[in-house]
Short mmCIF file of C-alpha atoms in Angstrom, two decimals:
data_model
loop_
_atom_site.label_atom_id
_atom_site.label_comp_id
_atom_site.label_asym_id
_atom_site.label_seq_id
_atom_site.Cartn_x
_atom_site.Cartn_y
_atom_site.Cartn_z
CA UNK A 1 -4.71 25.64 62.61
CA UNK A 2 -5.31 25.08 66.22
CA UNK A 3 -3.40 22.27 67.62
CA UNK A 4 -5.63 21.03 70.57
CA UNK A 5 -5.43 16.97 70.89
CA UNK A 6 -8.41 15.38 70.79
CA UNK A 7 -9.13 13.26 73.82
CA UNK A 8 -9.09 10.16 74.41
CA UNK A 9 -11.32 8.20 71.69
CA UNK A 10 -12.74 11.61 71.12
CA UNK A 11 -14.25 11.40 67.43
CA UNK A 12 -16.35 13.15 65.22
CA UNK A 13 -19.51 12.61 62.72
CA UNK A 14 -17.95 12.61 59.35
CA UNK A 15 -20.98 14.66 57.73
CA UNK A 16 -19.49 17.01 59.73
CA UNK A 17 -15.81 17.66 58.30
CA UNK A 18 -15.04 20.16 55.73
CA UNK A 19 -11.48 19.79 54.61
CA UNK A 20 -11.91 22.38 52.52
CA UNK A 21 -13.49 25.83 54.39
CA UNK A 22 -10.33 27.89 55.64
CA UNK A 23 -12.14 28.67 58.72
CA UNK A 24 -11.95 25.34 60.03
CA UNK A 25 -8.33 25.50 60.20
CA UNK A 26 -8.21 29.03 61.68
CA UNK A 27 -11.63 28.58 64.29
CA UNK A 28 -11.63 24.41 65.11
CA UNK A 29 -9.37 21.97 66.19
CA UNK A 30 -8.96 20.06 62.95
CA UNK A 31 -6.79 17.17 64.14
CA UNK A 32 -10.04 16.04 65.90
CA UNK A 33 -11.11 15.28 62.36
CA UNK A 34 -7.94 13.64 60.98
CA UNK A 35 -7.93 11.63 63.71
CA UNK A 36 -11.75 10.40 63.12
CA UNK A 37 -10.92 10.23 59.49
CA UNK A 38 -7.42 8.24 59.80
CA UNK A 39 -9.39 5.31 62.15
CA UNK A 40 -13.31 5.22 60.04
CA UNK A 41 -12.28 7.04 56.88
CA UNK A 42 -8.66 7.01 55.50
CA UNK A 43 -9.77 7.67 51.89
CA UNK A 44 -12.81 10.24 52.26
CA UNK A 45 -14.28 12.52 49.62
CA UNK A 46 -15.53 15.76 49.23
CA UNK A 47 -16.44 18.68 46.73
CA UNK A 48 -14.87 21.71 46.66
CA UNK A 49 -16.92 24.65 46.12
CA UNK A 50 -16.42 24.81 42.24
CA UNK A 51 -18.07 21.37 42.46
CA UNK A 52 -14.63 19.72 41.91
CA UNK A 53 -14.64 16.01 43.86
CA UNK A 54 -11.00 15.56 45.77
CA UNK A 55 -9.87 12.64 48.04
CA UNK A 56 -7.92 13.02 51.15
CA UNK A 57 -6.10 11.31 52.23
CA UNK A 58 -4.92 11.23 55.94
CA UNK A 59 -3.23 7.65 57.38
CA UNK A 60 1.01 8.19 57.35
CA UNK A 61 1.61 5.14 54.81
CA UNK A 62 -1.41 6.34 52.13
CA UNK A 63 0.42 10.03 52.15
CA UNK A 64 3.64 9.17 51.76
CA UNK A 65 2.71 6.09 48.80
CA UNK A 66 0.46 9.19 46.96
CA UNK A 67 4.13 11.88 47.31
CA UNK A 68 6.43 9.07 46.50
CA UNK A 69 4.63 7.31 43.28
CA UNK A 70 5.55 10.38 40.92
CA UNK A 71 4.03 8.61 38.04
CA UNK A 72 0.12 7.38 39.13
CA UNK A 73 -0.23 10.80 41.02
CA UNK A 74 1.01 13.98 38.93
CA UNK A 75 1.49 17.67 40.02
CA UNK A 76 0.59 19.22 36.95
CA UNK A 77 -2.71 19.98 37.29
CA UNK A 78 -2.07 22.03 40.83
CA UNK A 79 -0.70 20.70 43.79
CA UNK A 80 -3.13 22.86 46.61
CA UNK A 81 -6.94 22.58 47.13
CA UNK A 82 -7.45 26.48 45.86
CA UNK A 83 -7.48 25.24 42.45
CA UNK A 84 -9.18 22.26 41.90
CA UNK A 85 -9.97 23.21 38.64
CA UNK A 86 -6.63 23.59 36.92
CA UNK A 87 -3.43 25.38 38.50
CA UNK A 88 -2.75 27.97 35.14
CA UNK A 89 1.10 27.12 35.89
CA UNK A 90 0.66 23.26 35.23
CA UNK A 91 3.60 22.23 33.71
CA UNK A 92 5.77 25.56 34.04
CA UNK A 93 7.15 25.34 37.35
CA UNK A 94 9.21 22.78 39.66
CA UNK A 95 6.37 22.11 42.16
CA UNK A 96 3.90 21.48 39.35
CA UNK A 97 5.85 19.54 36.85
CA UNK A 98 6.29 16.08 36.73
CA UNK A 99 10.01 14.09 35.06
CA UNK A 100 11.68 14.98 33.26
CA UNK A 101 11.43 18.29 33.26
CA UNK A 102 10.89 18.40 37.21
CA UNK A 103 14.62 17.04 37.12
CA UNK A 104 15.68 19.40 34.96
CA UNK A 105 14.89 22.36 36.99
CA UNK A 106 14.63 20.53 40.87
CA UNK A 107 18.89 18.67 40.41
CA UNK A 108 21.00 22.25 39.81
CA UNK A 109 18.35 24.13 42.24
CA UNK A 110 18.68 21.89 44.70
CA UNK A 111 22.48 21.80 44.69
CA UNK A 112 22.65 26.00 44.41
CA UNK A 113 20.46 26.04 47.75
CA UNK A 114 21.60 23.48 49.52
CA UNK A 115 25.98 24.47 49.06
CA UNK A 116 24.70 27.86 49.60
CA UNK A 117 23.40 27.80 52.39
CA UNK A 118 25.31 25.32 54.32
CA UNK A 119 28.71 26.65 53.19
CA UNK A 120 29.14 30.10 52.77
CA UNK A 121 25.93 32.11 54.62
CA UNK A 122 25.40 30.62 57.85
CA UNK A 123 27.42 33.75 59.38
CA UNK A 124 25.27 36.61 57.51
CA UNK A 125 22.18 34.29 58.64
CA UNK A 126 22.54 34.43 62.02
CA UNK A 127 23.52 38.45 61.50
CA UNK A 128 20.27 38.77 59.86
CA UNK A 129 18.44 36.43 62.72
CA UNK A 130 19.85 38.55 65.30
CA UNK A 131 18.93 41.84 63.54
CA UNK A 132 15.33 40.11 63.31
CA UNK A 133 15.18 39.45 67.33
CA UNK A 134 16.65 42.97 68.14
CA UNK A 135 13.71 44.30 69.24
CA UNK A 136 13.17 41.70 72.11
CA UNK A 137 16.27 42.76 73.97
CA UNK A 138 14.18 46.03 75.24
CA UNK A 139 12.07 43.01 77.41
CA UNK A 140 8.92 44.47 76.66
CA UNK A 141 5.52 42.82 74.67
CA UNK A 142 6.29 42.23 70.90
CA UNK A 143 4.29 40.26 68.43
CA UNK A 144 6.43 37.39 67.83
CA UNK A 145 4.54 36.41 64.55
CA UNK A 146 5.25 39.78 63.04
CA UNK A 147 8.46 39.51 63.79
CA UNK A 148 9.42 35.71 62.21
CA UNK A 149 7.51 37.02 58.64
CA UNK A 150 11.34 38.50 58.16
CA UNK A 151 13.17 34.90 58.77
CA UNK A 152 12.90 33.59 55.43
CA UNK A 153 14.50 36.67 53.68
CA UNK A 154 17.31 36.28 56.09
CA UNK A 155 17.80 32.74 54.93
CA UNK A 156 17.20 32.68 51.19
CA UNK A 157 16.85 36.44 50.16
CA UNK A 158 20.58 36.49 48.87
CA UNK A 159 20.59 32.98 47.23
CA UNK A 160 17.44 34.18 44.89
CA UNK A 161 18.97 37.10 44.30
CA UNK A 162 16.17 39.31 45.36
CA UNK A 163 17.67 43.01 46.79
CA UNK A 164 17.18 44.01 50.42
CA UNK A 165 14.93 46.83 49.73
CA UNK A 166 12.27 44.20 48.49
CA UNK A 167 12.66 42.43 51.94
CA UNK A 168 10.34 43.89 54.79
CA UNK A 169 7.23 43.39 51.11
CA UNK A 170 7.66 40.17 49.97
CA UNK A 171 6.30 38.34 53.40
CA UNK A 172 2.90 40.15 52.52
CA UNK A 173 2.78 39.66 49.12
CA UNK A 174 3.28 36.01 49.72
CA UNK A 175 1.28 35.60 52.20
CA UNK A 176 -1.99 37.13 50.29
CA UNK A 177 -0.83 35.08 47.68
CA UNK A 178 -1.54 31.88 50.02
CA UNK A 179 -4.24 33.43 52.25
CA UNK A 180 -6.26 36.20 50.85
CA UNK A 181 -8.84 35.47 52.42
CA UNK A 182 -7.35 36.12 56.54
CA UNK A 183 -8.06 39.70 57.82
CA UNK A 184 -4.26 40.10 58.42
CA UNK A 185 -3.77 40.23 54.42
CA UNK A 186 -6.87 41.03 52.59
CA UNK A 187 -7.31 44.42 50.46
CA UNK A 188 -11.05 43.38 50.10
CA UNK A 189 -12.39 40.91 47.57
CA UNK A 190 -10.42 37.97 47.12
CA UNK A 191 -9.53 38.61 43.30
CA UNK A 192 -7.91 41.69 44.43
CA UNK A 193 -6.11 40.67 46.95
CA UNK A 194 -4.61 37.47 44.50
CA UNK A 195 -4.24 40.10 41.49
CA UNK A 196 -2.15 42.57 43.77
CA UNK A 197 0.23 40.28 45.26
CA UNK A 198 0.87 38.53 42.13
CA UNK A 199 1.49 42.25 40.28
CA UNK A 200 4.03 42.68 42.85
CA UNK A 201 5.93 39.84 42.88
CA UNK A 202 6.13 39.61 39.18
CA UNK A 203 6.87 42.82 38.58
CA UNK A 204 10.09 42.81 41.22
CA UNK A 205 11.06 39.34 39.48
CA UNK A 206 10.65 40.69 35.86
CA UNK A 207 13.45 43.48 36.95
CA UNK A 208 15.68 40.89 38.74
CA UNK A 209 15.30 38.58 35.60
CA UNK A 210 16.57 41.25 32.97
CA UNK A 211 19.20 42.62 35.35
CA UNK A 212 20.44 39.26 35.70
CA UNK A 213 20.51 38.33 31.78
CA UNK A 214 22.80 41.18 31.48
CA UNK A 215 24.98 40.54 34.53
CA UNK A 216 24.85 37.26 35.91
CA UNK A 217 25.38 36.64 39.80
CA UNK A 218 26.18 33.79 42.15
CA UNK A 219 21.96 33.47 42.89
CA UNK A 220 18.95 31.24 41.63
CA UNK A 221 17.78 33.73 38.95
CA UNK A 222 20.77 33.61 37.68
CA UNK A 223 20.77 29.78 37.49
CA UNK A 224 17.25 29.81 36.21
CA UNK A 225 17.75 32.85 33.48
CA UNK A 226 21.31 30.54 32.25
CA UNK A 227 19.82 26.81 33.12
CA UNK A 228 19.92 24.19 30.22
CA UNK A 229 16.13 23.44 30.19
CA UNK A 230 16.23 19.94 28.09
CA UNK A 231 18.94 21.15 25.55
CA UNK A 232 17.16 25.04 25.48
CA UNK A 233 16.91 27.82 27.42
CA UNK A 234 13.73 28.79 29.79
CA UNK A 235 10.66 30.49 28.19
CA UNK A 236 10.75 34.53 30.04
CA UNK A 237 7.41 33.33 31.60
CA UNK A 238 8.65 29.62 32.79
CA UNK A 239 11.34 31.61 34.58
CA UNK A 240 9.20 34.43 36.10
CA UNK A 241 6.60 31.76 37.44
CA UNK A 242 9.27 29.87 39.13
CA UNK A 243 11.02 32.55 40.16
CA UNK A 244 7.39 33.23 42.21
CA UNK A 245 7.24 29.70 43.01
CA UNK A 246 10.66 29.72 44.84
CA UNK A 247 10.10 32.76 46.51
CA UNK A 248 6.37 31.63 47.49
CA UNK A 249 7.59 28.19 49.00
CA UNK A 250 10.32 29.74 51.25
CA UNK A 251 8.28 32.47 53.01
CA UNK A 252 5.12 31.17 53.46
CA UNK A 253 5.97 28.30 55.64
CA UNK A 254 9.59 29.10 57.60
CA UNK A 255 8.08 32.24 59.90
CA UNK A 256 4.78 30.17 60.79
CA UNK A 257 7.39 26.62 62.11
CA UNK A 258 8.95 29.83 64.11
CA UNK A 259 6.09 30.82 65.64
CA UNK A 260 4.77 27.56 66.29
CA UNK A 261 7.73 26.24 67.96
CA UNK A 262 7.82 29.25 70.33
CA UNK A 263 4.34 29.12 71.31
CA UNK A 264 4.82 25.23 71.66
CA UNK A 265 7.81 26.52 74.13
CA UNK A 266 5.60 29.10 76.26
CA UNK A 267 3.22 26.56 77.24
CA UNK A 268 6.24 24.01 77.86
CA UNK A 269 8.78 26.11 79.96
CA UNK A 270 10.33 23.12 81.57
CA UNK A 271 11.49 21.57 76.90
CA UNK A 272 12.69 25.45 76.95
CA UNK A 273 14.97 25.08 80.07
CA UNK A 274 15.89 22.05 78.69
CA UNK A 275 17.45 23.22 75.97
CA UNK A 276 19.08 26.08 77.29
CA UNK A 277 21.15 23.44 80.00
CA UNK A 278 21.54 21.32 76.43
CA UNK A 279 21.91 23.32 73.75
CA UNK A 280 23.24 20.36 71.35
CA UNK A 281 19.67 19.34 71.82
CA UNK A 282 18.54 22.06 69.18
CA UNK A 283 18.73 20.01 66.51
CA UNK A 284 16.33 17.68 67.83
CA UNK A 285 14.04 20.53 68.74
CA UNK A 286 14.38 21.69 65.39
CA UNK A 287 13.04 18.71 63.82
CA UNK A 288 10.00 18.13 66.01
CA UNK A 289 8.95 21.97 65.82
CA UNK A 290 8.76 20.76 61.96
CA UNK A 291 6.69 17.47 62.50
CA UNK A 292 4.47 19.78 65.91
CA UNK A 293 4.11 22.80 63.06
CA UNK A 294 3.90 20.88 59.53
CA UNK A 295 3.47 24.53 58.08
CA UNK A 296 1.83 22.81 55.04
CA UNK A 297 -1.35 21.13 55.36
CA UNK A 298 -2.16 19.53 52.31
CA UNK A 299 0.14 18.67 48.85
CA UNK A 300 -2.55 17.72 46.36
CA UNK A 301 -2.02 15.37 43.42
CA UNK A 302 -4.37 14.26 40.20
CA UNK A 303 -3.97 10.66 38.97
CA UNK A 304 -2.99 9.72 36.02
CA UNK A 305 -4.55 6.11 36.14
CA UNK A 306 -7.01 3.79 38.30
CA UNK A 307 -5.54 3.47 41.25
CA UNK A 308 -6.47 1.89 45.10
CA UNK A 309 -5.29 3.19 48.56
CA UNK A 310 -6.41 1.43 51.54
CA UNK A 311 -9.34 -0.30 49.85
CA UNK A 312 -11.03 2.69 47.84
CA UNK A 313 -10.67 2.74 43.88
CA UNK A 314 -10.06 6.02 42.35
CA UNK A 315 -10.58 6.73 38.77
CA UNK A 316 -7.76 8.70 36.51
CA UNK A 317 -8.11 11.90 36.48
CA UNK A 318 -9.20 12.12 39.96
CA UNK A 319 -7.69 14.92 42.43
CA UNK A 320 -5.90 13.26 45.40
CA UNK A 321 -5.04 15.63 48.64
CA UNK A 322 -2.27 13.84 50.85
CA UNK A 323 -3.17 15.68 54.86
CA UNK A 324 0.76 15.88 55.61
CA UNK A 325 -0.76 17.72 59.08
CA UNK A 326 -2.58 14.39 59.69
CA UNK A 327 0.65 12.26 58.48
CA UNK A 328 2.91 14.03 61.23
CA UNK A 329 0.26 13.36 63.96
CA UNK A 330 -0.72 9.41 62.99
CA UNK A 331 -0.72 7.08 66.00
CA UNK A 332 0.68 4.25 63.90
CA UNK A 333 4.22 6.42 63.15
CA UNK A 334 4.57 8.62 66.26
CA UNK A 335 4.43 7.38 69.76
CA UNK A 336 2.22 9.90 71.59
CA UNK A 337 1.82 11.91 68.80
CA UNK A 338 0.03 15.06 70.46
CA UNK A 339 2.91 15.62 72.53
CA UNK A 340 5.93 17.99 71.68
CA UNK A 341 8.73 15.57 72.79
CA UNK A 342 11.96 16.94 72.62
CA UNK A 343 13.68 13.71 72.66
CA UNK A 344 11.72 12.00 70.12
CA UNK A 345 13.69 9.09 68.10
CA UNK A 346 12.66 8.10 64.95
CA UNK A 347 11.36 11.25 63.86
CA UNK A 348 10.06 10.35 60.47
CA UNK A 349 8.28 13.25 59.85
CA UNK A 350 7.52 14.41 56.28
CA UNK A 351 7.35 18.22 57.46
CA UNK A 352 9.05 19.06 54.09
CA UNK A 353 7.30 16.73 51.75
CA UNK A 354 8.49 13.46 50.55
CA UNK A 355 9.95 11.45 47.31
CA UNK A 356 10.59 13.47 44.27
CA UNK A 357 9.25 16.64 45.24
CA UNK A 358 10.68 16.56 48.44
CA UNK A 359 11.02 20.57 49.47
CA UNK A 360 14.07 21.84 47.86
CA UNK A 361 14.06 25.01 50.27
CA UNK A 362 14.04 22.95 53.53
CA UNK A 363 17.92 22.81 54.23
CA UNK A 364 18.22 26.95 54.04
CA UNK A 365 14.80 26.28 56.36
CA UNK A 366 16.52 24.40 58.74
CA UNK A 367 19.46 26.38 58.58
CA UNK A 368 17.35 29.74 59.41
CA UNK A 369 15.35 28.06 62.33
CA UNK A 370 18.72 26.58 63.93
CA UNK A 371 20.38 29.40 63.92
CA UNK A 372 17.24 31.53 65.54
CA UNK A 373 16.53 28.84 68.38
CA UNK A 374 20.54 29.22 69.07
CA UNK A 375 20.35 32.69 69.42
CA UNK A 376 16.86 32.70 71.82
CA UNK A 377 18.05 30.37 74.15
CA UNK A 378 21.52 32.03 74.60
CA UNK A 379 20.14 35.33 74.73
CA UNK A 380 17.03 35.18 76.74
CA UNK A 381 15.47 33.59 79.80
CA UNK A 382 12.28 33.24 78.87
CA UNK A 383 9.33 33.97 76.43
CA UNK A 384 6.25 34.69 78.05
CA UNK A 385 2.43 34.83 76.78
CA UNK A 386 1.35 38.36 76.50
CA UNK A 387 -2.09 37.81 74.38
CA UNK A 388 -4.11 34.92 72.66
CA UNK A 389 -2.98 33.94 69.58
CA UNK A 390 -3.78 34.33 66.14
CA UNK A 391 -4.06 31.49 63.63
CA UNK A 392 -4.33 31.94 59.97
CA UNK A 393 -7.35 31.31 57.53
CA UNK A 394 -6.04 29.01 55.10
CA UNK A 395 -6.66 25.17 54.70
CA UNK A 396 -3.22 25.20 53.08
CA UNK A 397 -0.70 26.70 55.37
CA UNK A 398 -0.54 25.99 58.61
CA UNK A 399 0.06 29.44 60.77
CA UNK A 400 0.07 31.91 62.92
CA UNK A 401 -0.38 35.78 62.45
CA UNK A 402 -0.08 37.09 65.95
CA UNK A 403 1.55 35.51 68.73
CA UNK A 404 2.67 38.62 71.68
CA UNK A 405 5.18 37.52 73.76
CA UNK A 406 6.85 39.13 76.81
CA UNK A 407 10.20 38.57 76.61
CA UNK A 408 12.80 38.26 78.65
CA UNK A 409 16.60 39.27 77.98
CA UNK A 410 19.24 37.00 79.79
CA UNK A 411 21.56 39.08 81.98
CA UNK A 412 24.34 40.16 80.05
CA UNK A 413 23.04 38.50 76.93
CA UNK A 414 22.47 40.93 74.75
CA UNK A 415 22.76 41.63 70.72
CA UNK A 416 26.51 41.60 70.54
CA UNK A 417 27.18 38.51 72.87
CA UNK A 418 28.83 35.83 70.80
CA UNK A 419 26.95 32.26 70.76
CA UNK A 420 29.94 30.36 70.80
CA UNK A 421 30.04 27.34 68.10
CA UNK A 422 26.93 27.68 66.95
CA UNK A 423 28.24 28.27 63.43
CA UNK A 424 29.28 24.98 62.68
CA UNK A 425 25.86 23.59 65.29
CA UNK A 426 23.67 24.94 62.58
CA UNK A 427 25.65 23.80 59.42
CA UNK A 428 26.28 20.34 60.91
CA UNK A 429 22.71 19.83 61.95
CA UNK A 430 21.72 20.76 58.58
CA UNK A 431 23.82 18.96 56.60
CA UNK A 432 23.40 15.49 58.64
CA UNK A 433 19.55 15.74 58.12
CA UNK A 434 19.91 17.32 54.50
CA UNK A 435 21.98 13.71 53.40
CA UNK A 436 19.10 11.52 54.85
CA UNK A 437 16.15 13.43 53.68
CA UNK A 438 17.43 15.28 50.52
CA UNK A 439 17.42 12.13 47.97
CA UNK A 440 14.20 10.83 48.98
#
């Protein structure tokens, strides 16, 4: 999505905003519309193409009440605007199941990812991170974008178990999974592209999932094939589909918060110096490259009874879409709000979702962009613009799939240097944010 502030009282005719088309988000500066929707329309409705009515939703407060209140809005009957008419999944996985079984799945996952990460793999992280940046160190043009689709892996890959070899695929497969519609992932029609990538991830997770059964590892298939699912085991297909889910959640969203915050850096060279003299700042760069990015757009809910938000009665069974991108940038919550501001305090943001189903994945998130801002600014000068950026069709996800960049190798900074205490930077930052965010 293009991230262009609208000026000042700048507003548009609201027969003239379509939440919905993916190439708003990838050709127009949508946060010209949240902004006209959050002041004359904070509860505004609109069909999807299957004819399917949905609300959004875009005012900070209305959001976070619709993520928060678990039992009027449910996830089970899809949580993203592609399917309106029924998610086939409803019930089966953590991001579309409501308590208990939510709980069941979301407490032992979320303690797996979160120990694992902040405990025992920050060290092979940043050796992945600085195998990922490698390239760079040459100080020629690379395509930053292309690069960051390998971050996630070097976060999570180990703690869900899934082999190297599978690494350099799984970016693509997720991606066409979220986007199969943008040039960068298509293999033609839009069925195909779906039925491809979801043929390839299942059919890598069906192998991990039987290789696991019969030798169990310290990983979240593991914990999945061996978790007590309400006094039973899970269902082959319940653990497959959130096997997918997992792996879907982690890489579509970490390498586009990347790429945001980098380009957000090239245009702001004075924030980048800034946090090479004050590197403890990266924490706090960190956590407004999540609220400037908000990789996800939309988390969609249906409700489950009559409800009102900000005036406007809904009906049950109606679909609800809560614009996190529109949350992150309301005037009411964040002073100046179209600004990156590297020293901004409170930073509320709900980047990573809020209450319940608050993103289970963002601590090894965190961990991964930490680390990678720690090694850029030790190891480089300076990023520069080589190109025009390219952002992704999708109304869901929120990124980029080119960004070139010049860059520009500090002297005597290269891939062996040692980035000293940045070890326990990245844990500590982690874990401090993890505590306050994590039992929302």
């Amino acid at each position: 999505m293009l991230m262009t502030a609208p000026g000042p009282g700048q507003r548009v005719p609201l027969d003239t905003i379509d939440l919905y088309d993916p190439r708003r988000f990838q050709e127009y500066p949508q946060h010209v519309a949240f902004a006209t929707l959050r002041e004359e329309a904070p509860v505004w409705s609109q069909e999807a193409p299957n004819g399917a009515r949905f609300w959004s939703v875009t005012r900070y407060a209305d959001v976070v009440r619709v993520l928060k209140d678990v039992r009027r809005y449910s996830s089970e009957h899809g949580t993203i605007l592609a399917v309106t008419g029924g998610d086939s999944a409803g019930g089966r996985t953590i991001n579309l199941m409501d308590r208990p079984r939510h709980t069941w799945v979301r407490v032992p996952t979320f303690r797996t990812m979160t120990t694992n990460i902040l405990h025992q793999r920050v060290d092979r992280v940043r050796a992945h991170v600085r195998r990922i940046i490698e390239p760079c160190f040459d100080g020629g043009e690379h395509d930053f974008a292309q690069l960051m689709f390998d971050l996630p892996m070097a976060a999570v890959g180990e703690i869900l178990g899934i082999p190297e070899r599978y690494w350099p695929d799984i970016p693509r497969w997720t991606m066409a999974g979220v986007a199969p519609d943008d040039e960068e992932f298509t293999k033609g029609e839009t069925a195909d592209t779906l039925r491809q990538a979801h043929h390839d991830l299942f059919a890598m997770f069906s192998e991990l999932i039987e290789a696991r059964r019969a030798e169990p590892k310290d990983d979240l298939v593991s914990m999945l094939v061996h978790l007590d699912f309400g006094g039973q085991p899970m269902e082959d297909s319940q653990i497959l589909l959130n096997c997918y889910s997992f792996v879907m959640g982690a890489t579509t969203t970490t390498p586009h918060t990347a790429s945001h915050m980098m380009l957000a850096l090239m245009e702001r060279p004075d924030v980048w110096q800034a946090l090479r003299d004050a590197p403890n700042r990266v924490g706090a760069a960190i956590q407004e490259s999540l609220r400037w990015s908000t990789p996800t757009n939309h988390l969609m809910r249906r409700t489950t009874t009559d409800v009102e938000i900000a005036g406007t009665r809904i009906g049950a069974g109606e679909l609800v879409v809560a614009w996190v991108a529109s949350a992150n940038r309301d005037e009411k919550v964040f002073h100046d709000p179209y600004s990156f501001t590297l020293g901004r305090s409170p930073n509320p943001h709900i980047a990573f979702g809020t209450g319940p189903h608050y993103c289970v994945g963002g601590p090894a998130a965190r961990v991964a962009l930490t680390v990678l801002l720690e090694e850029l600014l030790a190891r480089f000068d300076r990023f520069e613009p080589a190109g025009d950026a390219v952002h992704l069709r999708s109304n869901f996800i929120n990124g980029l799939t080119r960004l070139p960049v010049t860059a520009l190798p500090a002297s005597g900074r290269g891939p062996a240097a040692a980035v000293g205490g940045a070890v326990g930077g990245a844990a500590a930052v982690t874990a401090a944010v993890a505590a306050k965010e994590g039992t929302r």
